[in-house]
Tab-separated table of C-alpha atoms and ligand atoms in Angstrom:
chain	number	residue	atom	x	y	z
A	1	MET	CA	4.601	-7.161	-5.080
A	2	PRO	CA	1.804	-4.638	-5.081
A	3	ILE	CA	1.080	-2.521	-8.102
A	4	PHE	CA	0.247	1.088	-7.321
A	5	GLU	CA	-1.576	3.399	-9.599
A	6	PHE	CA	-0.518	7.016	-9.763
A	7	VAL	CA	-1.834	10.192	-11.325
A	8	CYS	CA	0.391	13.105	-12.185
A	9	LEU	CA	-0.717	16.389	-10.687
A	10	ASP	CA	1.102	18.360	-13.323
A	11	CYS	CA	-0.009	16.804	-16.668
A	12	GLY	CA	-2.882	14.670	-15.326
A	13	ASP	CA	-1.461	11.498	-16.824
A	14	SER	CA	-2.132	8.249	-14.975
A	15	PHE	CA	0.232	5.285	-14.767
A	16	ASP	CA	0.895	2.250	-12.645
A	17	LYS	CA	4.139	1.096	-11.076
A	18	LEU	CA	5.454	-1.847	-9.108
A	19	LEU	CA	6.866	-0.775	-5.761
A	20	ARG	CA	8.907	-2.886	-3.388
A	21	SER	CA	7.867	-0.759	-0.423
A	22	SER	CA	5.667	2.165	0.379
A	23	SER	CA	8.718	4.368	0.891
A	24	ALA	CA	9.610	3.925	-2.775
A	25	ILE	CA	6.650	6.148	-3.583
A	26	ASN	CA	8.894	9.101	-2.805
A	27	SER	CA	11.124	8.269	-5.783
A	28	VAL	CA	8.294	7.829	-8.256
A	29	ILE	CA	8.069	10.435	-10.996
A	30	CYS	CA	5.691	10.919	-13.907
A	31	PRO	CA	6.901	8.928	-16.932
A	32	THR	CA	5.387	11.555	-19.242
A	33	CYS	CA	6.694	14.829	-17.863
A	34	GLU	CA	9.064	13.508	-15.159
A	35	SER	CA	7.335	15.539	-12.490
A	36	PRO	CA	7.592	14.350	-8.876
A	37	GLN	CA	4.153	15.798	-8.235
A	38	ILE	CA	2.272	12.502	-8.325
A	39	ARG	CA	-0.545	11.149	-6.206
A	40	LYS	CA	-1.144	7.501	-5.416
A	41	LYS	CA	-4.500	6.133	-6.351
A	42	ILE	CA	-6.218	3.101	-4.854
A	43	SER	CA	-4.209	-0.097	-5.449
A	44	LEU	CA	-5.365	-2.580	-8.010
A	45	PHE	CA	-5.882	-5.197	-5.323
A	46	SER	CA	-8.184	-3.002	-3.284
A	47	SER	CA	-10.265	-2.012	-6.271
A	48	LYS	CA	-10.974	-5.633	-7.103
A	49	VAL	CA	-12.328	-6.341	-3.631
A	50	SER	CA	-14.453	-3.259	-3.330
A	51	GLY	CA	-17.872	-2.752	-4.852
A	52	GLY	CA	-20.132	-4.883	-2.679
A	53	THR	CA	-21.457	-5.697	0.704
A	54	ARG	CA	-18.837	-8.450	1.125
A	55	ALA	CA	-16.446	-6.085	2.923
A	56	GLU	CA	-19.131	-5.138	5.434
A	57	THR	CA	-19.854	-8.829	6.067
A	58	ASN	CA	-16.224	-9.544	6.786
A	59	ALA	CA	-16.029	-6.579	9.144
A	60	ALA	CA	-19.022	-7.905	11.065
A	61	SER	CA	-17.509	-11.393	11.448
A	62	CYS	CA	-14.370	-9.776	12.917
A	63	ALA	CA	-16.366	-8.010	15.587
A	64	PRO	CA	-15.204	-8.500	19.195
A	65	GLY	CA	-18.356	-10.434	19.984
A	66	GLY	CA	-17.280	-13.240	17.567
A	67	LEU	CA	-14.192	-13.999	19.606
B	1	LIG	ZN1	3.174	14.340	-15.690
C-alpha cells in the first residue's frame, strides 16, 4: 500500500497517509485543522528513486530501439 504525503493548504501542516486507492485522496482531510484543502506531495517511493541519473538510464534502455 502506497504512503502519500500531503500538505494542508490552510494551515501549511504536512502529514502522510496510507491510501488504498487514488480515489481515497478525495476523503483525506488535514489532521490538524480538518480542512479538506490538501495537496498531495510526491510519494515516498518516488522520492527514494529520484536524485540521480539512474532514471535516465532506465528510460534509455526502454527506448523502442532496444526492442
Ligand atoms: Zn490544516
